[in-house]
Structure formats: structure tokens, C-alpha cells
């Protein structure tokens, strides 16, 4: 039997449609800061802008030169914090050159109430308490949870194997799965004998950025596979999972593209609406 296809497209449209009346009422404004001209970032930003347009959300792109200094970027962040007409903002990653190493210092400057990416220590730290405190979760992990929940896939008690340890996907999705009572195994690029762990997965989440990392010998029958990878191979977008082969064993699987990607965008916009609601609550 072919696996169930977990498409993020329809669900992301459902989430976006649910945001529309709130956007009309609250009129939030998102600002996207792009440093440099990385083509993949330009594509992601275009998708974020298009999604905002589709629900009438204000969205502005602030483009800075790749040569922008740490000092200037800090000044930019502080100005965004102080601008009452900016609900939320994101610094599109990856940052070019030396700025990349300065990410922790830069994120420390972001007002947690405007941190719609959920990357600040405050918002990440709150996630450790429980799912009730996931107020502004990082968008990709939030999208994965939505996808599993919408498909009626049980998390509690299941073995969830996360391959990847990034601050924006691997670590927060492991925390969110743990908050929902999964037994979580966290693997990464240094894990020895990766297959030993992935074979145990009821739910396998892969976010490494390595095409064909997961092959059919590494999974058990009926596994739910969430492929977060976005790689270009011979001009084609592929994930981290050998889709054709792993599909023969999986119970459910995300396509790439069209799986988690659209949900990341929808959950970012949802965070922007939530940020506005929380800012209003804080003032009242
Ligand atoms: N680059 C890849 N994914 C993301 C994301 O979710 N947020 C930001 N700011 N940059 C990214």
C-alpha cells in the first residue's frame, strides 16, 4: 500500500484562512531583514511576502548589504524594537560572513515580544516549561506539530527520532515532542551508527541538509517520515530522505517540496498575529 502523503499545502492554506479575520482586526506588520543576496533566502522571503499579501498582512522587506557590520545590524535591530508600528520582525538566516558567528549576540538584542521567529533565549527557554508556554515557537517545528496533529498521528508514547541539532529545527522540535510525551531520541551529524536509532522510530524527523541521508534500510515498516531537508540536486529540489525507496515502507511521508515548507510560512504569520495579541494584552 502506498504511504499516506502528508501535504503541508492544504493545511497551510487552512491556517492562513483562519488568520485572515484576526489580521483585519489587529492589522499586524511584519518586517523581514535580509542581509546580502543569498538566492535561496530570496526565494523563501518571496514566499513569506506572498503569504502575507494573501491574507492582507502588512509585510516590508528591509534589504541590507552583505558587507553590513555587526554594529549597524545591532542598530537596525534596536530601531525595529523601538518602532511601535513593527509588530514582529525576522532576520533571515543564514547571515553572510562574520555575522554568522555573531548570531547569539544579535538574537540577544531582539525584543522577545517581537521575536516572531521564536529564536530568542526567552522564547526558546519558555518552551522547556510545557506546551502551554510555547507562545512564539520557531515556525518549522510548529508546522511539524500542526502536520502531525492535523493527520491524527499520535505523539504520546511514541518513539520520535529527530535527526538534526540546529537551534531553529532539531532542538526545538525535540522539545516540542517531549512536551507531548513522545520518547525522543536526538541524533545529529556526529551520531555513530545512525540506522540503529532511526530503525526504532515511529516518527522520524530529518533536518540535516544532506540528500538521501535516510535510506529504506534505516526505517521500520509503517514509520511516519517528516523530511525537513531542502537540497538542490541537478536542478531539482529534494529532501534528506530517499523518497522513492523509503515510501515503500513508510506509513506516512511528507513530499519535498510541498511538505513542511508551506507550514513554516503559515506558522510564521500565525506568530506575528499572536505577537500582536500578546503586545495588546501586555498593555491592558
Ligand atoms: N532560514 C531558514 N529557515 C529560517 C527561519 O525559519 N527563519 C529565519 N529567520 N531564517 C531562516
PDB file of C-alpha atoms and ligand atoms in Angstrom:
ATOM      1  CA  UNK A   1       0.000   0.000   0.000  1.00  0.00           C
ATOM      2  CA  UNK A   2       1.383   3.469  -0.835  1.00  0.00           C
ATOM      3  CA  UNK A   3       2.065   5.707   2.178  1.00  0.00           C
ATOM      4  CA  UNK A   4      -0.217   8.474   3.226  1.00  0.00           C
ATOM      5  CA  UNK A   5       1.035  11.749   1.761  1.00  0.00           C
ATOM      6  CA  UNK A   6       1.386  14.474   4.394  1.00  0.00           C
ATOM      7  CA  UNK A   7       0.959  17.598   2.299  1.00  0.00           C
ATOM      8  CA  UNK A   8       1.533  20.882   4.059  1.00  0.00           C
ATOM      9  CA  UNK A   9      -0.060  22.866   1.269  1.00  0.00           C
ATOM     10  CA  UNK A  10      -3.748  22.399   2.114  1.00  0.00           C
ATOM     11  CA  UNK A  11      -3.117  22.723   5.848  1.00  0.00           C
ATOM     12  CA  UNK A  12      -1.081  25.902   5.408  1.00  0.00           C
ATOM     13  CA  UNK A  13      -3.966  27.396   3.407  1.00  0.00           C
ATOM     14  CA  UNK A  14      -6.348  26.451   6.210  1.00  0.00           C
ATOM     15  CA  UNK A  15      -4.102  28.144   8.799  1.00  0.00           C
ATOM     16  CA  UNK A  16      -3.732  31.248   6.635  1.00  0.00           C
ATOM     17  CA  UNK A  17      -7.503  31.461   6.089  1.00  0.00           C
ATOM     18  CA  UNK A  18      -8.050  31.248   9.869  1.00  0.00           C
ATOM     19  CA  UNK A  19      -5.685  34.205  10.375  1.00  0.00           C
ATOM     20  CA  UNK A  20      -7.462  36.499   7.911  1.00  0.00           C
ATOM     21  CA  UNK A  21     -10.166  37.909  10.248  1.00  0.00           C
ATOM     22  CA  UNK A  22      -7.574  38.483  13.001  1.00  0.00           C
ATOM     23  CA  UNK A  23      -5.298  40.294  10.563  1.00  0.00           C
ATOM     24  CA  UNK A  24      -8.198  42.505   9.506  1.00  0.00           C
ATOM     25  CA  UNK A  25      -8.951  43.370  13.129  1.00  0.00           C
ATOM     26  CA  UNK A  26      -5.413  43.740  14.518  1.00  0.00           C
ATOM     27  CA  UNK A  27      -3.509  44.968  11.433  1.00  0.00           C
ATOM     28  CA  UNK A  28      -0.098  43.472  12.411  1.00  0.00           C
ATOM     29  CA  UNK A  29       3.028  44.380  10.464  1.00  0.00           C
ATOM     30  CA  UNK A  30       5.898  42.004   9.742  1.00  0.00           C
ATOM     31  CA  UNK A  31       9.370  43.206   8.763  1.00  0.00           C
ATOM     32  CA  UNK A  32      11.864  40.866   7.117  1.00  0.00           C
ATOM     33  CA  UNK A  33      15.533  41.837   7.336  1.00  0.00           C
ATOM     34  CA  UNK A  34      17.684  40.371   4.561  1.00  0.00           C
ATOM     35  CA  UNK A  35      21.433  40.851   4.756  1.00  0.00           C
ATOM     36  CA  UNK A  36      23.040  40.103   1.397  1.00  0.00           C
ATOM     37  CA  UNK A  37      21.518  38.387  -1.611  1.00  0.00           C
ATOM     38  CA  UNK A  38      21.562  34.656  -0.978  1.00  0.00           C
ATOM     39  CA  UNK A  39      19.289  33.235  -3.742  1.00  0.00           C
ATOM     40  CA  UNK A  40      17.620  30.597  -1.511  1.00  0.00           C
ATOM     41  CA  UNK A  41      16.824  33.279   1.093  1.00  0.00           C
ATOM     42  CA  UNK A  42      15.368  35.499  -1.633  1.00  0.00           C
ATOM     43  CA  UNK A  43      13.041  32.647  -2.635  1.00  0.00           C
ATOM     44  CA  UNK A  44      11.915  31.980   0.957  1.00  0.00           C
ATOM     45  CA  UNK A  45      11.348  35.689   1.555  1.00  0.00           C
ATOM     46  CA  UNK A  46       9.224  35.933  -1.603  1.00  0.00           C
ATOM     47  CA  UNK A  47       7.042  33.087  -0.304  1.00  0.00           C
ATOM     48  CA  UNK A  48       6.645  34.824   3.061  1.00  0.00           C
ATOM     49  CA  UNK A  49       5.698  38.101   1.346  1.00  0.00           C
ATOM     50  CA  UNK A  50       3.189  36.363  -0.945  1.00  0.00           C
ATOM     51  CA  UNK A  51       1.563  34.630   2.026  1.00  0.00           C
ATOM     52  CA  UNK A  52       1.243  37.985   3.826  1.00  0.00           C
ATOM     53  CA  UNK A  53      -0.350  39.527   0.737  1.00  0.00           C
ATOM     54  CA  UNK A  54      -2.804  36.621   0.508  1.00  0.00           C
ATOM     55  CA  UNK A  55      -4.224  37.428   3.959  1.00  0.00           C
ATOM     56  CA  UNK A  56      -3.846  41.206   3.864  1.00  0.00           C
ATOM     57  CA  UNK A  57      -0.973  41.342   6.365  1.00  0.00           C
ATOM     58  CA  UNK A  58       1.453  44.224   6.057  1.00  0.00           C
ATOM     59  CA  UNK A  59       4.952  42.977   5.269  1.00  0.00           C
ATOM     60  CA  UNK A  60       8.058  45.003   4.487  1.00  0.00           C
ATOM     61  CA  UNK A  61      11.443  43.825   3.319  1.00  0.00           C
ATOM     62  CA  UNK A  62      14.467  45.674   4.700  1.00  0.00           C
ATOM     63  CA  UNK A  63      17.420  44.840   2.480  1.00  0.00           C
ATOM     64  CA  UNK A  64      20.925  45.414   3.815  1.00  0.00           C
ATOM     65  CA  UNK A  65      24.248  44.979   2.031  1.00  0.00           C
ATOM     66  CA  UNK A  66      26.209  41.752   2.578  1.00  0.00           C
ATOM     67  CA  UNK A  67      29.003  43.970   3.940  1.00  0.00           C
ATOM     68  CA  UNK A  68      26.772  45.303   6.757  1.00  0.00           C
ATOM     69  CA  UNK A  69      28.723  45.461  10.020  1.00  0.00           C
ATOM     70  CA  UNK A  70      27.717  43.899  13.333  1.00  0.00           C
ATOM     71  CA  UNK A  71      27.327  47.399  14.783  1.00  0.00           C
ATOM     72  CA  UNK A  72      24.940  48.536  12.050  1.00  0.00           C
ATOM     73  CA  UNK A  73      22.854  45.373  12.359  1.00  0.00           C
ATOM     74  CA  UNK A  74      22.576  45.857  16.120  1.00  0.00           C
ATOM     75  CA  UNK A  75      21.422  49.434  15.488  1.00  0.00           C
ATOM     76  CA  UNK A  76      18.859  48.165  12.981  1.00  0.00           C
ATOM     77  CA  UNK A  77      17.525  45.636  15.493  1.00  0.00           C
ATOM     78  CA  UNK A  78      17.224  48.284  18.206  1.00  0.00           C
ATOM     79  CA  UNK A  79      15.350  50.589  15.823  1.00  0.00           C
ATOM     80  CA  UNK A  80      12.909  47.776  14.997  1.00  0.00           C
ATOM     81  CA  UNK A  81      12.409  47.145  18.728  1.00  0.00           C
ATOM     82  CA  UNK A  82      11.596  50.828  19.243  1.00  0.00           C
ATOM     83  CA  UNK A  83       9.270  51.192  16.259  1.00  0.00           C
ATOM     84  CA  UNK A  84       5.719  50.872  17.630  1.00  0.00           C
ATOM     85  CA  UNK A  85       4.405  50.127  14.131  1.00  0.00           C
ATOM     86  CA  UNK A  86       6.532  46.954  13.816  1.00  0.00           C
ATOM     87  CA  UNK A  87       4.668  44.006  15.334  1.00  0.00           C
ATOM     88  CA  UNK A  88       7.326  41.437  14.627  1.00  0.00           C
ATOM     89  CA  UNK A  89      10.459  41.003  12.598  1.00  0.00           C
ATOM     90  CA  UNK A  90      12.842  38.300  11.475  1.00  0.00           C
ATOM     91  CA  UNK A  91      16.486  38.317  10.460  1.00  0.00           C
ATOM     92  CA  UNK A  92      16.558  35.900   7.533  1.00  0.00           C
ATOM     93  CA  UNK A  93      19.223  33.228   8.002  1.00  0.00           C
ATOM     94  CA  UNK A  94      21.891  32.334   7.084  1.00  0.00           C
ATOM     95  CA  UNK A  95      23.722  35.590   7.725  1.00  0.00           C
ATOM     96  CA  UNK A  96      26.717  36.261   5.474  1.00  0.00           C
ATOM     97  CA  UNK A  97      30.368  36.129   6.533  1.00  0.00           C
ATOM     98  CA  UNK A  98      31.386  37.019  10.063  1.00  0.00           C
ATOM     99  CA  UNK A  99      27.838  37.987  11.060  1.00  0.00           C
ATOM    100  CA  UNK A 100      27.010  34.305  11.137  1.00  0.00           C
ATOM    101  CA  UNK A 101      29.309  33.807  14.144  1.00  0.00           C
ATOM    102  CA  UNK A 102      27.637  36.741  15.894  1.00  0.00           C
ATOM    103  CA  UNK A 103      24.125  35.284  15.745  1.00  0.00           C
ATOM    104  CA  UNK A 104      23.800  34.723  19.536  1.00  0.00           C
ATOM    105  CA  UNK A 105      24.791  38.330  20.281  1.00  0.00           C
ATOM    106  CA  UNK A 106      22.399  39.611  17.600  1.00  0.00           C
ATOM    107  CA  UNK A 107      19.474  37.485  18.789  1.00  0.00           C
ATOM    108  CA  UNK A 108      20.065  38.718  22.330  1.00  0.00           C
ATOM    109  CA  UNK A 109      19.069  42.200  21.133  1.00  0.00           C
ATOM    110  CA  UNK A 110      15.705  41.111  19.688  1.00  0.00           C
ATOM    111  CA  UNK A 111      12.692  42.118  21.792  1.00  0.00           C
ATOM    112  CA  UNK A 112      11.159  38.716  22.730  1.00  0.00           C
ATOM    113  CA  UNK A 113       7.674  40.177  22.204  1.00  0.00           C
ATOM    114  CA  UNK A 114       8.612  40.924  18.567  1.00  0.00           C
ATOM    115  CA  UNK A 115      10.544  37.689  18.062  1.00  0.00           C
ATOM    116  CA  UNK A 116       8.157  36.044  15.590  1.00  0.00           C
ATOM    117  CA  UNK A 117      10.857  33.521  14.593  1.00  0.00           C
ATOM    118  CA  UNK A 118      10.936  32.320  18.213  1.00  0.00           C
ATOM    119  CA  UNK A 119      14.750  32.330  18.203  1.00  0.00           C
ATOM    120  CA  UNK A 120      15.466  34.346  21.363  1.00  0.00           C
ATOM    121  CA  UNK A 121      16.576  32.665  24.585  1.00  0.00           C
ATOM    122  CA  UNK A 122      13.370  33.885  26.261  1.00  0.00           C
ATOM    123  CA  UNK A 123      11.002  32.220  23.793  1.00  0.00           C
ATOM    124  CA  UNK A 124      13.133  29.082  23.423  1.00  0.00           C
ATOM    125  CA  UNK A 125      13.500  28.847  27.206  1.00  0.00           C
ATOM    126  CA  UNK A 126       9.748  29.085  27.768  1.00  0.00           C
ATOM    127  CA  UNK A 127       9.278  26.047  25.530  1.00  0.00           C
ATOM    128  CA  UNK A 128      11.131  23.995  28.131  1.00  0.00           C
ATOM    129  CA  UNK A 129       8.341  24.531  30.670  1.00  0.00           C
ATOM    130  CA  UNK A 130       5.470  22.882  28.767  1.00  0.00           C
ATOM    131  CA  UNK A 131       3.429  23.107  25.561  1.00  0.00           C
ATOM    132  CA  UNK A 132       1.279  25.788  27.231  1.00  0.00           C
ATOM    133  CA  UNK A 133       4.274  28.119  27.208  1.00  0.00           C
ATOM    134  CA  UNK A 134       5.069  27.650  23.520  1.00  0.00           C
ATOM    135  CA  UNK A 135       3.757  31.152  22.824  1.00  0.00           C
ATOM    136  CA  UNK A 136       6.100  32.032  19.952  1.00  0.00           C
ATOM    137  CA  UNK A 137       7.614  28.700  18.846  1.00  0.00           C
ATOM    138  CA  UNK A 138      10.021  28.532  15.898  1.00  0.00           C
ATOM    139  CA  UNK A 139       7.907  28.224  12.764  1.00  0.00           C
ATOM    140  CA  UNK A 140       9.235  24.979  11.259  1.00  0.00           C
ATOM    141  CA  UNK A 141       8.840  22.875  14.432  1.00  0.00           C
ATOM    142  CA  UNK A 142       5.400  24.450  14.973  1.00  0.00           C
ATOM    143  CA  UNK A 143       4.483  23.439  11.406  1.00  0.00           C
ATOM    144  CA  UNK A 144       5.605  19.847  12.018  1.00  0.00           C
ATOM    145  CA  UNK A 145       3.414  19.599  15.133  1.00  0.00           C
ATOM    146  CA  UNK A 146       0.471  21.007  13.144  1.00  0.00           C
ATOM    147  CA  UNK A 147       1.028  18.485  10.371  1.00  0.00           C
ATOM    148  CA  UNK A 148       1.095  15.522  12.785  1.00  0.00           C
ATOM    149  CA  UNK A 149      -1.889  16.790  14.714  1.00  0.00           C
ATOM    150  CA  UNK A 150      -3.993  17.505  11.594  1.00  0.00           C
ATOM    151  CA  UNK A 151      -3.248  13.992  10.291  1.00  0.00           C
ATOM    152  CA  UNK A 152      -4.359  12.488  13.626  1.00  0.00           C
ATOM    153  CA  UNK A 153      -0.934  10.951  14.220  1.00  0.00           C
ATOM    154  CA  UNK A 154      -0.478  10.115  17.891  1.00  0.00           C
ATOM    155  CA  UNK A 155       2.676  11.502  19.506  1.00  0.00           C
ATOM    156  CA  UNK A 156       2.221  10.463  23.142  1.00  0.00           C
ATOM    157  CA  UNK A 157       4.162   7.322  23.998  1.00  0.00           C
ATOM    158  CA  UNK A 158       5.650   7.023  20.509  1.00  0.00           C
ATOM    159  CA  UNK A 159       9.337   6.831  19.708  1.00  0.00           C
ATOM    160  CA  UNK A 160      10.253  10.047  17.870  1.00  0.00           C
ATOM    161  CA  UNK A 161      13.726  10.172  16.367  1.00  0.00           C
ATOM    162  CA  UNK A 162      14.984  13.626  15.407  1.00  0.00           C
ATOM    163  CA  UNK A 163      17.999  13.749  13.084  1.00  0.00           C
ATOM    164  CA  UNK A 164      19.465  17.244  13.316  1.00  0.00           C
ATOM    165  CA  UNK A 165      20.510  19.503  16.178  1.00  0.00           C
ATOM    166  CA  UNK A 166      20.036  23.010  14.805  1.00  0.00           C
ATOM    167  CA  UNK A 167      18.693  25.749  17.053  1.00  0.00           C
ATOM    168  CA  UNK A 168      15.890  26.503  14.602  1.00  0.00           C
ATOM    169  CA  UNK A 169      14.579  22.973  13.908  1.00  0.00           C
ATOM    170  CA  UNK A 170      16.308  19.995  15.583  1.00  0.00           C
ATOM    171  CA  UNK A 171      16.491  21.189  19.188  1.00  0.00           C
ATOM    172  CA  UNK A 172      13.071  22.892  19.378  1.00  0.00           C
ATOM    173  CA  UNK A 173      11.171  20.055  17.644  1.00  0.00           C
ATOM    174  CA  UNK A 174      12.725  17.566  20.092  1.00  0.00           C
ATOM    175  CA  UNK A 175      11.494  19.756  22.970  1.00  0.00           C
ATOM    176  CA  UNK A 176       8.009  20.098  21.482  1.00  0.00           C
ATOM    177  CA  UNK A 177       7.734  16.331  21.001  1.00  0.00           C
ATOM    178  CA  UNK A 178       8.893  15.759  24.575  1.00  0.00           C
ATOM    179  CA  UNK A 179       6.265  18.279  25.764  1.00  0.00           C
ATOM    180  CA  UNK A 180       3.715  15.993  24.057  1.00  0.00           C
ATOM    181  CA  UNK A 181       5.067  12.908  25.827  1.00  0.00           C
ATOM    182  CA  UNK A 182       6.963  11.254  22.988  1.00  0.00           C
ATOM    183  CA  UNK A 183      10.084   9.261  23.789  1.00  0.00           C
ATOM    184  CA  UNK A 184      12.637  11.365  21.952  1.00  0.00           C
ATOM    185  CA  UNK A 185      15.975  10.259  20.532  1.00  0.00           C
ATOM    186  CA  UNK A 186      18.084  13.135  19.227  1.00  0.00           C
ATOM    187  CA  UNK A 187      20.630  12.247  16.551  1.00  0.00           C
ATOM    188  CA  UNK A 188      22.936  14.510  14.553  1.00  0.00           C
ATOM    189  CA  UNK A 189      25.866  14.507  12.176  1.00  0.00           C
ATOM    190  CA  UNK A 190      28.207  13.018  14.808  1.00  0.00           C
ATOM    191  CA  UNK A 191      25.881  10.143  15.716  1.00  0.00           C
ATOM    192  CA  UNK A 192      27.601   6.805  15.239  1.00  0.00           C
ATOM    193  CA  UNK A 193      25.533   4.058  13.634  1.00  0.00           C
ATOM    194  CA  UNK A 194      22.611   6.345  12.836  1.00  0.00           C
ATOM    195  CA  UNK A 195      20.494   3.467  11.486  1.00  0.00           C
ATOM    196  CA  UNK A 196      20.482   1.811  14.912  1.00  0.00           C
ATOM    197  CA  UNK A 197      18.348   4.743  16.140  1.00  0.00           C
ATOM    198  CA  UNK A 198      16.298   5.599  13.043  1.00  0.00           C
ATOM    199  CA  UNK A 199      15.085   1.978  12.861  1.00  0.00           C
ATOM    200  CA  UNK A 200      13.367   2.486  16.225  1.00  0.00           C
ATOM    201  CA  UNK A 201      11.385   5.496  15.044  1.00  0.00           C
ATOM    202  CA  UNK A 202       7.592   5.550  14.962  1.00  0.00           C
ATOM    203  CA  UNK A 203       8.010   9.175  13.917  1.00  0.00           C
ATOM    204  CA  UNK A 204      11.197  10.158  12.087  1.00  0.00           C
ATOM    205  CA  UNK A 205      12.054  13.822  11.631  1.00  0.00           C
ATOM    206  CA  UNK A 206      15.049  14.645   9.464  1.00  0.00           C
ATOM    207  CA  UNK A 207      16.543  18.137   9.286  1.00  0.00           C
ATOM    208  CA  UNK A 208      20.179  17.875   8.285  1.00  0.00           C
ATOM    209  CA  UNK A 209      20.512  19.188   4.718  1.00  0.00           C
ATOM    210  CA  UNK A 210      22.015  16.053   3.194  1.00  0.00           C
ATOM    211  CA  UNK A 211      20.247  14.422   0.226  1.00  0.00           C
ATOM    212  CA  UNK A 212      19.500  10.678   0.549  1.00  0.00           C
ATOM    213  CA  UNK A 213      20.777  10.553   4.152  1.00  0.00           C
ATOM    214  CA  UNK A 214      17.875   8.283   5.102  1.00  0.00           C
ATOM    215  CA  UNK A 215      17.548   5.116   3.040  1.00  0.00           C
ATOM    216  CA  UNK A 216      14.978   2.313   3.174  1.00  0.00           C
ATOM    217  CA  UNK A 217      17.268   0.054   5.266  1.00  0.00           C
ATOM    218  CA  UNK A 218      17.236   2.680   8.021  1.00  0.00           C
ATOM    219  CA  UNK A 219      13.499   2.701   8.758  1.00  0.00           C
ATOM    220  CA  UNK A 220      10.912   0.298  10.090  1.00  0.00           C
ATOM    221  CA  UNK A 221       7.636  -0.502   8.337  1.00  0.00           C
ATOM    222  CA  UNK A 222       4.840   1.988   8.977  1.00  0.00           C
ATOM    223  CA  UNK A 223       7.104   4.852  10.106  1.00  0.00           C
ATOM    224  CA  UNK A 224       5.822   8.426   9.801  1.00  0.00           C
ATOM    225  CA  UNK A 225       8.528  10.402   7.976  1.00  0.00           C
ATOM    226  CA  UNK A 226       8.815  14.186   8.176  1.00  0.00           C
ATOM    227  CA  UNK A 227      11.508  15.413   5.799  1.00  0.00           C
ATOM    228  CA  UNK A 228      12.587  18.981   6.564  1.00  0.00           C
ATOM    229  CA  UNK A 229      15.572  18.975   4.186  1.00  0.00           C
ATOM    230  CA  UNK A 230      15.606  21.275   1.175  1.00  0.00           C
ATOM    231  CA  UNK A 231      18.507  20.453  -1.159  1.00  0.00           C
ATOM    232  CA  UNK A 232      19.093  21.152  -4.827  1.00  0.00           C
ATOM    233  CA  UNK A 233      20.357  18.146  -6.787  1.00  0.00           C
ATOM    234  CA  UNK A 234      20.784  18.516 -10.552  1.00  0.00           C
ATOM    235  CA  UNK A 235      18.423  21.498 -10.506  1.00  0.00           C
ATOM    236  CA  UNK A 236      15.736  19.578  -8.607  1.00  0.00           C
ATOM    237  CA  UNK A 237      14.597  20.247  -5.029  1.00  0.00           C
ATOM    238  CA  UNK A 238      14.919  17.123  -2.854  1.00  0.00           C
ATOM    239  CA  UNK A 239      14.807  16.430   0.870  1.00  0.00           C
ATOM    240  CA  UNK A 240      17.113  14.439   3.162  1.00  0.00           C
ATOM    241  CA  UNK A 241      15.171  11.216   2.657  1.00  0.00           C
ATOM    242  CA  UNK A 242      15.412   8.856  -0.310  1.00  0.00           C
ATOM    243  CA  UNK A 243      11.729   9.413  -1.017  1.00  0.00           C
ATOM    244  CA  UNK A 244      11.115   6.717  -3.662  1.00  0.00           C
ATOM    245  CA  UNK A 245      12.681   3.926  -1.592  1.00  0.00           C
ATOM    246  CA  UNK A 246      11.583   4.974   1.908  1.00  0.00           C
ATOM    247  CA  UNK A 247       7.989   5.451   0.612  1.00  0.00           C
ATOM    248  CA  UNK A 248       7.778   1.693   0.086  1.00  0.00           C
ATOM    249  CA  UNK A 249       7.989   1.173   3.876  1.00  0.00           C
ATOM    250  CA  UNK A 250       6.533   4.357   5.363  1.00  0.00           C
ATOM    251  CA  UNK A 251       3.006   4.636   6.700  1.00  0.00           C
ATOM    252  CA  UNK A 252       3.031   8.366   6.006  1.00  0.00           C
ATOM    253  CA  UNK A 253       5.576  10.722   4.468  1.00  0.00           C
ATOM    254  CA  UNK A 254       5.976  14.389   3.550  1.00  0.00           C
ATOM    255  CA  UNK A 255       6.785  15.326  -0.043  1.00  0.00           C
ATOM    256  CA  UNK A 256       9.625  17.758  -0.771  1.00  0.00           C
ATOM    257  CA  UNK A 257       8.716  20.381  -1.854  1.00  0.00           C
ATOM    258  CA  UNK A 258       5.184  20.858  -0.561  1.00  0.00           C
ATOM    259  CA  UNK A 259       5.566  19.178   2.845  1.00  0.00           C
ATOM    260  CA  UNK A 260       6.790  21.185   5.810  1.00  0.00           C
ATOM    261  CA  UNK A 261       7.848  24.272   3.780  1.00  0.00           C
ATOM    262  CA  UNK A 262       4.419  25.913   3.335  1.00  0.00           C
ATOM    263  CA  UNK A 263       3.654  25.306   7.019  1.00  0.00           C
ATOM    264  CA  UNK A 264       6.785  27.163   8.102  1.00  0.00           C
ATOM    265  CA  UNK A 265       5.449  30.232   6.318  1.00  0.00           C
ATOM    266  CA  UNK A 266       1.925  29.871   7.747  1.00  0.00           C
ATOM    267  CA  UNK A 267       3.238  29.398  11.306  1.00  0.00           C
ATOM    268  CA  UNK A 268       5.473  32.470  10.999  1.00  0.00           C
ATOM    269  CA  UNK A 269       2.440  34.572  10.088  1.00  0.00           C
ATOM    270  CA  UNK A 270       0.474  32.997  12.934  1.00  0.00           C
ATOM    271  CA  UNK A 271       3.275  34.025  15.300  1.00  0.00           C
ATOM    272  CA  UNK A 272       3.011  37.587  14.012  1.00  0.00           C
ATOM    273  CA  UNK A 273      -0.709  37.655  14.833  1.00  0.00           C
ATOM    274  CA  UNK A 274      -0.002  36.111  18.264  1.00  0.00           C
ATOM    275  CA  UNK A 275       2.733  38.667  18.903  1.00  0.00           C
ATOM    276  CA  UNK A 276       0.230  41.457  18.254  1.00  0.00           C
ATOM    277  CA  UNK A 277      -2.298  39.857  20.626  1.00  0.00           C
ATOM    278  CA  UNK A 278       0.332  39.462  23.338  1.00  0.00           C
ATOM    279  CA  UNK A 279       1.529  43.052  22.902  1.00  0.00           C
ATOM    280  CA  UNK A 280      -2.075  44.274  23.356  1.00  0.00           C
ATOM    281  CA  UNK A 281      -2.531  42.059  26.443  1.00  0.00           C
ATOM    282  CA  UNK A 282       0.711  43.351  27.949  1.00  0.00           C
ATOM    283  CA  UNK A 283      -0.530  46.941  27.664  1.00  0.00           C
ATOM    284  CA  UNK A 284      -4.020  46.302  29.067  1.00  0.00           C
TER     285      UNK A 284
HETATM  286  N1  LIG B   1      16.333  30.412   7.256  1.00  0.00           N
HETATM  287  C1  LIG B   1      15.828  29.158   7.105  1.00  0.00           C
HETATM  288  N2  LIG B   1      14.729  28.989   7.893  1.00  0.00           N
HETATM  289  C2  LIG B   1      14.551  30.153   8.551  1.00  0.00           C
HETATM  290  C3  LIG B   1      13.588  30.587   9.504  1.00  0.00           C
HETATM  291  O1  LIG B   1      12.667  29.863   9.916  1.00  0.00           O
HETATM  292  N3  LIG B   1      13.756  31.877   9.951  1.00  0.00           N
HETATM  293  C4  LIG B   1      14.760  32.673   9.524  1.00  0.00           C
HETATM  294  N4  LIG B   1      14.841  33.907  10.039  1.00  0.00           N
HETATM  295  N5  LIG B   1      15.669  32.296   8.643  1.00  0.00           N
HETATM  296  C5  LIG B   1      15.565  31.039   8.155  1.00  0.00           C
END
